Short mmCIF file of C-alpha atoms in Angstrom, two decimals:
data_model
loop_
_atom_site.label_atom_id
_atom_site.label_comp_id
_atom_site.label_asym_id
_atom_site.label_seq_id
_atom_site.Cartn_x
_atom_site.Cartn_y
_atom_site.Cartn_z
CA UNK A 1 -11.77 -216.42 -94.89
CA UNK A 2 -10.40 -218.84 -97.52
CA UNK A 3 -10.22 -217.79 -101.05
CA UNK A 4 -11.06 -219.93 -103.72
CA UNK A 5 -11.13 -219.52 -107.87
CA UNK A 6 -13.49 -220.74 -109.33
CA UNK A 7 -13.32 -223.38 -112.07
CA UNK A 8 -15.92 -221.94 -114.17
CA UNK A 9 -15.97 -218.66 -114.46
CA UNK A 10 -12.50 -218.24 -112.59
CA UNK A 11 -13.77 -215.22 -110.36
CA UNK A 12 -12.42 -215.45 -106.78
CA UNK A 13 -14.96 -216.11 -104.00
CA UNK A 14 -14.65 -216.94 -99.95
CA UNK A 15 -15.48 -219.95 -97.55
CA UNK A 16 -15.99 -219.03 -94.02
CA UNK A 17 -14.09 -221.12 -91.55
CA UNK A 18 -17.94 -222.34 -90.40
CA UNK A 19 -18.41 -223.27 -93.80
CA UNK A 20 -15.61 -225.16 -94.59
CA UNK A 21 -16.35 -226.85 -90.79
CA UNK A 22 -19.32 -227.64 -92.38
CA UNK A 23 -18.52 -229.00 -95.55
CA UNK A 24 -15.95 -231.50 -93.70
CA UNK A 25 -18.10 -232.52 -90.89
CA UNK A 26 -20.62 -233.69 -93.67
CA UNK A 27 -17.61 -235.47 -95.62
CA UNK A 28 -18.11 -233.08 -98.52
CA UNK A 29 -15.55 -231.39 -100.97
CA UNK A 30 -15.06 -227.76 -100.69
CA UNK A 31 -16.48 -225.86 -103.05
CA UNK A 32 -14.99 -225.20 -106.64
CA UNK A 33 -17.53 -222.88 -108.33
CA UNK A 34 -19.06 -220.00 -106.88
CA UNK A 35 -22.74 -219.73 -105.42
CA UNK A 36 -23.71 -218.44 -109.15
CA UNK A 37 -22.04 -221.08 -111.08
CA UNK A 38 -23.23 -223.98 -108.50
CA UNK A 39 -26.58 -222.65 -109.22
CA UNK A 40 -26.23 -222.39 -112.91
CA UNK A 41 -24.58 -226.41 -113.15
CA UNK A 42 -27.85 -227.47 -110.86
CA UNK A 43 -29.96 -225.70 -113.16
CA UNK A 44 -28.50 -227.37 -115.88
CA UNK A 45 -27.65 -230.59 -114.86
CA UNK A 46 -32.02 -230.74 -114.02
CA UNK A 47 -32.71 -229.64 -117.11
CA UNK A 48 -30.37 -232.29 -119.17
CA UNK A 49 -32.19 -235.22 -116.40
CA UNK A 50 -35.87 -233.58 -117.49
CA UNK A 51 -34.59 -233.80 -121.73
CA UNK A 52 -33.33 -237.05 -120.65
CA UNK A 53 -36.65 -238.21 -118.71
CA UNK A 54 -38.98 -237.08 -120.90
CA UNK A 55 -37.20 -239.10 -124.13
CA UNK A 56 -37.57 -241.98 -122.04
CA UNK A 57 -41.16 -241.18 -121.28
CA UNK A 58 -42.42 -240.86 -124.95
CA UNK A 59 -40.71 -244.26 -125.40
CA UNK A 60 -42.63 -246.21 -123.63
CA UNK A 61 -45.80 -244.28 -123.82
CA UNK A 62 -45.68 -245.20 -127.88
CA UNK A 63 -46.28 -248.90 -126.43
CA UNK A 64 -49.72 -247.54 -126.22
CA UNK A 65 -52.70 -245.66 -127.49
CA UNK A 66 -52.73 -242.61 -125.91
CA UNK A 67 -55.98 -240.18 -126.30
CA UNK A 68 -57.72 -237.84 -123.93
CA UNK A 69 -60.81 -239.44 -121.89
CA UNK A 70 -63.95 -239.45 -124.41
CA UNK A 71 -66.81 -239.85 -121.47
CA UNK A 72 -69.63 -241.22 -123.58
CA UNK A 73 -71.39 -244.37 -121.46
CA UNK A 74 -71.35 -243.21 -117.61
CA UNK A 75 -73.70 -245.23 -116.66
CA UNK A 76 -71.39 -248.20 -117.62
CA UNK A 77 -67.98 -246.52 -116.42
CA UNK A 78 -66.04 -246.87 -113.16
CA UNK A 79 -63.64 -243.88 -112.26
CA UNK A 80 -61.01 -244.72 -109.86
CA UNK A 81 -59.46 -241.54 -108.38
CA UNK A 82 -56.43 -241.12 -106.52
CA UNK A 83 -54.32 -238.51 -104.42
CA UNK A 84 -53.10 -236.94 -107.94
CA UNK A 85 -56.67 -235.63 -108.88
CA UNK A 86 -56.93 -233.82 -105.50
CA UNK A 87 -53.50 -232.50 -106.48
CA UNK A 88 -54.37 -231.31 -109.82
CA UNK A 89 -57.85 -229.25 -108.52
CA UNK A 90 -54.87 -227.58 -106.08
CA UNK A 91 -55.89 -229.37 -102.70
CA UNK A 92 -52.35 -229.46 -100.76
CA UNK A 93 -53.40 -233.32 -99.41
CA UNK A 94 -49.32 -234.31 -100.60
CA UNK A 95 -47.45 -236.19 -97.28
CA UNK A 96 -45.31 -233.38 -97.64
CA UNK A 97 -47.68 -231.42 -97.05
CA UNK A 98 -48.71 -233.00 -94.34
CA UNK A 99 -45.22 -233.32 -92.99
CA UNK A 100 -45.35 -229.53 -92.84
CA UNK A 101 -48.55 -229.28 -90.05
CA UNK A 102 -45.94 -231.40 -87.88
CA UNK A 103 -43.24 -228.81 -85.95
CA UNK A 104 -39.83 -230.19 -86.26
CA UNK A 105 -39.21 -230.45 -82.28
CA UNK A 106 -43.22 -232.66 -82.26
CA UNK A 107 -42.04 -235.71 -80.71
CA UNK A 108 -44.22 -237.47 -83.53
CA UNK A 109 -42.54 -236.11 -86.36
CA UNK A 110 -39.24 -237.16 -84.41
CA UNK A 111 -40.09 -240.72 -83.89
CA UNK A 112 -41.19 -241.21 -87.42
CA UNK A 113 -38.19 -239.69 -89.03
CA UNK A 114 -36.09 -241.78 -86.74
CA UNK A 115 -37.60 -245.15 -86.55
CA UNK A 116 -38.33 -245.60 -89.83
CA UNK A 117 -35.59 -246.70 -91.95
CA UNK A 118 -36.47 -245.31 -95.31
CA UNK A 119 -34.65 -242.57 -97.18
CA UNK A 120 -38.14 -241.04 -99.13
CA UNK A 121 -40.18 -240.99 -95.50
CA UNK A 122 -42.60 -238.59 -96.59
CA UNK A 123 -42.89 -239.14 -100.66
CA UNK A 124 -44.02 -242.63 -99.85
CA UNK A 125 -45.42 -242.33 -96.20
CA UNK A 126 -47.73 -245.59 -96.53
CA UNK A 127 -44.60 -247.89 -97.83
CA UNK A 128 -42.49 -245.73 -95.23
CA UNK A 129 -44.37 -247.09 -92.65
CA UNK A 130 -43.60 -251.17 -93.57
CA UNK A 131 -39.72 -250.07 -92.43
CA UNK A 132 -39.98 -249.68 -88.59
CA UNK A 133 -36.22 -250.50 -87.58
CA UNK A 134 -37.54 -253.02 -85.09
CA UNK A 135 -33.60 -253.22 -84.32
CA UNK A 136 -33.65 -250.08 -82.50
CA UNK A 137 -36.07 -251.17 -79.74
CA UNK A 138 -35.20 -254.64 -79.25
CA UNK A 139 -31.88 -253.85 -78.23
CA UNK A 140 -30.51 -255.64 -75.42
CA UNK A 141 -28.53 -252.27 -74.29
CA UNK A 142 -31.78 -250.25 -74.35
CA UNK A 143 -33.90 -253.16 -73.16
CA UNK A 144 -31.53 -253.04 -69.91
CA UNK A 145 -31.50 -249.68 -69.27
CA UNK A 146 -35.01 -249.31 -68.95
CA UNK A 147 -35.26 -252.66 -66.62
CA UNK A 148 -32.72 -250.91 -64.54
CA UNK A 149 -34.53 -247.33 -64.34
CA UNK A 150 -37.88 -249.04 -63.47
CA UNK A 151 -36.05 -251.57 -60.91
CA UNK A 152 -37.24 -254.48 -62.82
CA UNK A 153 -33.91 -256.33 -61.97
CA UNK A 154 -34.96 -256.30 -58.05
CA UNK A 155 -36.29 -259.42 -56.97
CA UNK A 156 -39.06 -257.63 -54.88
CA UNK A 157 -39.87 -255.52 -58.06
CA UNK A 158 -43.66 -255.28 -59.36
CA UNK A 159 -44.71 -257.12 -62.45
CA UNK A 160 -45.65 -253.61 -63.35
CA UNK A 161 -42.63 -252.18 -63.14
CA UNK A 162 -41.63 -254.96 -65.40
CA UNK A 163 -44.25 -254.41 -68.28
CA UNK A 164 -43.74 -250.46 -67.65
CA UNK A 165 -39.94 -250.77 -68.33
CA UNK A 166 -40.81 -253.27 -71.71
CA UNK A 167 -43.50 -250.82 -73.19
CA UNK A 168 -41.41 -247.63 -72.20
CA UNK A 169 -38.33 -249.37 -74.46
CA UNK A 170 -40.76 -250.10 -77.21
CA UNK A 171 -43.08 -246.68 -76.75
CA UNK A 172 -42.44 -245.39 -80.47
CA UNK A 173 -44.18 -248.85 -81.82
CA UNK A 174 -47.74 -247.80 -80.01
CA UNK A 175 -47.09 -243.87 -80.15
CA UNK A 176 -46.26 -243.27 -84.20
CA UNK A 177 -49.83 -245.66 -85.09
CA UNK A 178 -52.03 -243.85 -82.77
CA UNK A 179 -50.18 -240.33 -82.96
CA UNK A 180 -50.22 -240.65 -86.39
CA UNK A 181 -54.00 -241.70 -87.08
CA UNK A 182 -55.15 -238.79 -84.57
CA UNK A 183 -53.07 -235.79 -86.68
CA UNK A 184 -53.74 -237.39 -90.09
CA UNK A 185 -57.59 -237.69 -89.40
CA UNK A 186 -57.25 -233.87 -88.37
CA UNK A 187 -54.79 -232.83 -91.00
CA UNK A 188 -57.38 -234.12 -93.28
CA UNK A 189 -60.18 -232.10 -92.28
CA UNK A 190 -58.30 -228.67 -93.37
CA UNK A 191 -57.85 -229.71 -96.75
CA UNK A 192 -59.59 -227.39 -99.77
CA UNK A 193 -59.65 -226.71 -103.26
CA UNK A 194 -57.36 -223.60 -104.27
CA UNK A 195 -58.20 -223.58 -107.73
CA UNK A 196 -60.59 -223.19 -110.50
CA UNK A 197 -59.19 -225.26 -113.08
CA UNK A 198 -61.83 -228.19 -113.89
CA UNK A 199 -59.51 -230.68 -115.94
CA UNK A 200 -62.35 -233.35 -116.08
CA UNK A 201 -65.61 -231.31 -117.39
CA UNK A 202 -66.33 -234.22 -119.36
CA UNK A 203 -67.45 -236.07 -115.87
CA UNK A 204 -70.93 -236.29 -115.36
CA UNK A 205 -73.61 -238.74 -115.32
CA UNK A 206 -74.60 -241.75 -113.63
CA UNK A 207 -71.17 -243.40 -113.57
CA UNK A 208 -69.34 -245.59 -110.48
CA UNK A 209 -66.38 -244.05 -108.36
CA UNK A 210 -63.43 -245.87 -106.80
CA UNK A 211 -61.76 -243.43 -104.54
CA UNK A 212 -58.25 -243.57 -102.69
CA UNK A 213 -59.10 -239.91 -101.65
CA UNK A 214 -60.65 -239.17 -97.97
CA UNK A 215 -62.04 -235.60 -99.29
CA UNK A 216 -65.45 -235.72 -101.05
CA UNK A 217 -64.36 -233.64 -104.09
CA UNK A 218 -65.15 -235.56 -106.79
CA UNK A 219 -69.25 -235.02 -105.64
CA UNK A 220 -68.97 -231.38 -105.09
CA UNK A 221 -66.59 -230.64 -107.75
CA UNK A 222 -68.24 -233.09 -110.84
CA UNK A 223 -71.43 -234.12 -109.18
CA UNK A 224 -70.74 -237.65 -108.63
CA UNK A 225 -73.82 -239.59 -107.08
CA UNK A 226 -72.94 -240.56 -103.44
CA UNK A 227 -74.56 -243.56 -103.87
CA UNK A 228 -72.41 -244.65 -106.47
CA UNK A 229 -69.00 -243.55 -105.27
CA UNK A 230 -66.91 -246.23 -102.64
CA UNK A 231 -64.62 -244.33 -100.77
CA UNK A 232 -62.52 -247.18 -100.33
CA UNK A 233 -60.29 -246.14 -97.37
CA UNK A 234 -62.53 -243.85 -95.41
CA UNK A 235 -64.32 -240.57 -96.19
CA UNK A 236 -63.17 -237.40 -94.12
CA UNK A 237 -67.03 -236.79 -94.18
CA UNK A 238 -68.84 -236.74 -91.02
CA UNK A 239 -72.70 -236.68 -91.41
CA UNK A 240 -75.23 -236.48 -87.99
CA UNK A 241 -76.24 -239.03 -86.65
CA UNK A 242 -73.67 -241.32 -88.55
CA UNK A 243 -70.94 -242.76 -87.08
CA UNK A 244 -67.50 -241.51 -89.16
CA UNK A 245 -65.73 -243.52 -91.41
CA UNK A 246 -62.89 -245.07 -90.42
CA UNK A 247 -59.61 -243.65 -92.30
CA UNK A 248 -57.17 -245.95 -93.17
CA UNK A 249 -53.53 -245.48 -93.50
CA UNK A 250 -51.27 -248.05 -94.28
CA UNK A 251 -48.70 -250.54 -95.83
CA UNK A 252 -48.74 -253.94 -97.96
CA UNK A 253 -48.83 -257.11 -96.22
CA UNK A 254 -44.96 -258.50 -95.79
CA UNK A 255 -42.96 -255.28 -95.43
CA UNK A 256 -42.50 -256.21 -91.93
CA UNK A 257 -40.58 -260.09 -92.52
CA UNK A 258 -37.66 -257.37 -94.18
CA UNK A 259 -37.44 -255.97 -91.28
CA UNK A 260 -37.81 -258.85 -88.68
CA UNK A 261 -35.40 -260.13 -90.67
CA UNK A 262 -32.34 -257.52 -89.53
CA UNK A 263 -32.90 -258.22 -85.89
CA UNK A 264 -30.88 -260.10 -84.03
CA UNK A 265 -32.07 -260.94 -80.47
CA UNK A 266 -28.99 -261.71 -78.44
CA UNK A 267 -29.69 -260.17 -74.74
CA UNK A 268 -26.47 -259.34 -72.41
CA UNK A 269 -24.55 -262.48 -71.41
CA UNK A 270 -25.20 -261.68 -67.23
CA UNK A 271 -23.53 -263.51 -64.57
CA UNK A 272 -26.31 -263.29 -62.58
CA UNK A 273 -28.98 -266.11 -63.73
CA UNK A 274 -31.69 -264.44 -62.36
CA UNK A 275 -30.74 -261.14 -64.13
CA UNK A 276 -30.14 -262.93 -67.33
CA UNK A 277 -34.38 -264.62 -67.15
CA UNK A 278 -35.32 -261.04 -66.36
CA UNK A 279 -33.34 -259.63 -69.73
CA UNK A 280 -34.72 -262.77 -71.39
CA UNK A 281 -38.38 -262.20 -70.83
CA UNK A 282 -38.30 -258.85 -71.20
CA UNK A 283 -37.23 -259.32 -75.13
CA UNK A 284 -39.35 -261.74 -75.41
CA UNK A 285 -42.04 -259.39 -74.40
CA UNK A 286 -40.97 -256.73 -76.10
CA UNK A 287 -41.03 -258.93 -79.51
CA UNK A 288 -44.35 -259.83 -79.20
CA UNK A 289 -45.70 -256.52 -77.90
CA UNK A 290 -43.75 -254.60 -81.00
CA UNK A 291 -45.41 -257.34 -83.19
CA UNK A 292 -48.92 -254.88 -82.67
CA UNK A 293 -47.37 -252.34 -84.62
CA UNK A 294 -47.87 -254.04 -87.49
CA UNK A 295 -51.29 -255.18 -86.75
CA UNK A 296 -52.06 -251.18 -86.75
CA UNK A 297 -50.54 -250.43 -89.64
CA UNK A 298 -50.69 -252.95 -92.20
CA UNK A 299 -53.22 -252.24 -95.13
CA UNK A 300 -55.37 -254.77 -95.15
CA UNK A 301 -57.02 -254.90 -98.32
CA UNK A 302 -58.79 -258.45 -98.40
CA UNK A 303 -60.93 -257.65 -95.76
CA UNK A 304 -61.47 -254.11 -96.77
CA UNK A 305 -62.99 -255.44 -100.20
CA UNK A 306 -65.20 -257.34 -98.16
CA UNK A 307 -66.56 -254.55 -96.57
CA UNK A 308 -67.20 -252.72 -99.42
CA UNK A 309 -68.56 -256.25 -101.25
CA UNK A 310 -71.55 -254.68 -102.76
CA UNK A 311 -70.36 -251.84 -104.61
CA UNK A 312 -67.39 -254.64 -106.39
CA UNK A 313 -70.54 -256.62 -107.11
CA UNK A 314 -71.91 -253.86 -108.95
CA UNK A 315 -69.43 -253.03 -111.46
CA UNK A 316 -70.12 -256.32 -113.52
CA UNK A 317 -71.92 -254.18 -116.25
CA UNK A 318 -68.84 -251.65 -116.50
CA UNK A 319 -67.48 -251.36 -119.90
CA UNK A 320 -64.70 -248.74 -119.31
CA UNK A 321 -62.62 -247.99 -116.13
CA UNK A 322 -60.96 -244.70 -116.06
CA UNK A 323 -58.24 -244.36 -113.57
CA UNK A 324 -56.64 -240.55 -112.86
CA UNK A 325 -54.76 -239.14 -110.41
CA UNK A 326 -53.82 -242.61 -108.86
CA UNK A 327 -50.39 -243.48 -108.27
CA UNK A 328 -50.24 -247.51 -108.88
CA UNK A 329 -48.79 -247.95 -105.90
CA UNK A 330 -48.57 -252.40 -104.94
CA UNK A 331 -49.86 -251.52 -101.83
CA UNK A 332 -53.20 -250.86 -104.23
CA UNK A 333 -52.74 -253.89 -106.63
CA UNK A 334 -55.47 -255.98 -104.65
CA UNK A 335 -58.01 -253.30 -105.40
CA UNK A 336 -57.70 -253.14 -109.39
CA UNK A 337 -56.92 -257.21 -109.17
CA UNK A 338 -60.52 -256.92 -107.83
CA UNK A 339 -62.02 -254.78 -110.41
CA UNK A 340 -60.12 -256.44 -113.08
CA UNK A 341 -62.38 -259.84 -112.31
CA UNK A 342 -65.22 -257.98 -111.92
CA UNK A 343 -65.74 -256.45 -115.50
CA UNK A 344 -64.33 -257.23 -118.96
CA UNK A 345 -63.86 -253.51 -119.77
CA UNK A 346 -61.71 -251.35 -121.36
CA UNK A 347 -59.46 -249.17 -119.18
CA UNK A 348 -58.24 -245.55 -119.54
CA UNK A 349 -55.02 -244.76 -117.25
CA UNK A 350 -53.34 -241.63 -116.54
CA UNK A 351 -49.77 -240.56 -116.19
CA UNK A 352 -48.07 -237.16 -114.88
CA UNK A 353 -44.05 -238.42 -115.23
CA UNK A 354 -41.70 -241.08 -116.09
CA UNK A 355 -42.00 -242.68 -112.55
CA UNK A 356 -46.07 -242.77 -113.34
CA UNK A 357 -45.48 -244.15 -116.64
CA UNK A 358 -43.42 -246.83 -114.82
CA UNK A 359 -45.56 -247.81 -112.45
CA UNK A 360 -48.49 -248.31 -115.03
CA UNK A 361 -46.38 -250.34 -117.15
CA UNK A 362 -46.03 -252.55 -114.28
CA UNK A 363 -49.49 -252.76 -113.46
CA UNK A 364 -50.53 -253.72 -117.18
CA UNK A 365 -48.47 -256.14 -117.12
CA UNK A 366 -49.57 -257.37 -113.46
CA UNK A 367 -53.29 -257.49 -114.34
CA UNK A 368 -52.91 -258.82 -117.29
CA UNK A 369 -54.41 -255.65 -119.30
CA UNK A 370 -55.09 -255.82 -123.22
CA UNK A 371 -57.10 -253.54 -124.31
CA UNK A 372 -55.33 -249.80 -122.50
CA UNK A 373 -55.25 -246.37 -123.50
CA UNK A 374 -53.58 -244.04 -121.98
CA UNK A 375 -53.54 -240.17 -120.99
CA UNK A 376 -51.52 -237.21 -119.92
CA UNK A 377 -52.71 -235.56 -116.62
#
């Protein structure tokens, strides 16, 4: 055992020889303080970052009028909801919370935390999604070992062992899109309110609903007409004799040129020329084959609003837009763009933290916004 002071409080305290294994192997310093002081300079340091946050906050909240919702014309009001109402009626429908229904050996959950090159995987899964390291697949070492385990380099091979070898090398770019999609759609069906706090009373009425949200809450919770609500991206819901909604899950348009963009596609340099047009084709397969991943899971908002084209032709007669719970994500922006040309009307938008706050800023400023109040959720 290694003794240590420590700086703070100068009390003596002991690394393990595992510890201090671990500590190098991870390239960190040993420890000064002891396990009560490191706890007590965390604790502090978070709460100087939340004094320092919340400053920030109230400064560029005073850009605005801020006031709680005042629900007086339903009939001419649009509420869009987002994942943060669902959050705040204590529905655990957070990615993290999904990430827990996943077992850490699922070969899912594997894939997705190492394909996708993103360090907040599951605080953003949509945008996480957009950042499929494409490089790892179309790798001219792993593109040849599969050609060789399938005997795709024998001249008196199969074309199927050929397409097997190219589809085995890019597997993770069908499995995490239709993997994915089956858990999610099942994930979603567990999901319940565990509270009894009703933040929104004031709800009620004949007004319009824009929901990001899959669950039906916002009808058994405030008694929102189903006739008037679009649930945008799909409904959990399934009704007999109806087919189910589809549930879409997904990124913005373009993520994908970023990551195009870090591949290189430079196959082994064989002696053999009929080796080399083998290793040739098969990356040139693989490309195009790895280009459906994309297809699946890119957010495709224009034709979405399409399919929902008569409920945006109905909000021409909205005079106020409330927006809670939602977190302004670009991946979104079509979706208000829409609403914004559909109605002159004077919007409410909430905010939980100085990210939020952020985020609405730039979305004001995106559509174009005048007349905004805003709200504390």
């Amino acid at each position: 055992m290694k003794e240590i002071i420590c700086k703070d409080c100068g009390k003596s305290f002991s690394i393990s020889p595992d510890e201090e294994k671990f500590y190098i192997s991870k390239g960190l310093q040993i420890p000064k303080r002891c396990k009560e002081c490191r706890k007590n300079r965390n604790e502090e340091e978070k709460r100087i970052k939340t004094e320092r946050d919340e400053k920030e906050l109230q400064g560029l909240v005073a850009q605005f009028t801020q006031k709680p919702i005042e629900f007086t014309n339903p009939d001419k009001s649009l509420v869009i909801i987002g994942n943060g109402f669902d959050i705040m009626h204590g529905v655990k429908s957070s990615y993290w919370e999904f990430q827990k229904t996943i077992g850490k050996n699922n070969t899912l959950r594997w894939e997705i935390e190492t394909y996708l090159d993103t360090g907040d995987l599951w605080s953003n899964l949509e945008d996480s999604l957009g950042r499929l390291n494409y490089s790892m697949f179309l790798n001219p070492h792993v593109i040849d070992m599969w050609l060789d385990n399938f005997g795709a380099y024998d001249p008196d091979c199969q074309a199927a062992d050929f397409f097997a070898a190219v589809e085995t090398a890019i597997g993770p770019t069908f499995n995490i899109p239709r993997e994915l999609n089956s858990r999610f759609k099942k994930w979603l069906k567990t999901l319940k309110v565990e509270s009894d706090d009703r933040p929104f009373s004031m709800l009620h009425g004949e007004y319009k609903v824009l929901s990001f949200n899959y669950t039906e809450f916002i009808e058994t919770l405030y008694g929102a007409k189903r006739e008037n609500i679009c649930y945008i991206h799909g409904c959990r819901r399934t009704e007999k004799g109806k087919r189910p909604d589809e549930i879409i899950l997904g990124h913005k348009p373009g993520m994908e040129e970023e990551q195009w963009d870090k591949v290189e596609l430079k196959p082994f340099k064989f002696k053999n020329p009929y080796k080399r047009y083998i290793m040739e084709a098969a990356m040139e397969t693989a490309a195009r084959e790895a280009a459906w991943y994309d297809e699946s899971t890119t957010k495709k908002c224009g034709d979405i609003i399409k399919n929902h084209k008569d409920f945006f032709d109905g909000l021409s007669s909205i005079e106020e837009v409330f927006v809670i719970g939602h977190s302004l994500s670009e991946v979104d922006y079509p979706y208000f763009e829409e609403v914004r040309s559909r109605c002159d009307a004077k919007w409410h938008i909430g905010y939980h933290s100085l990210d939020d706050m952020k985020r609405l800023i730039a979305l004001v400023g995106y559509l174009g916004l005048k007349d905004v109040t805003v709200f504390r959720t």
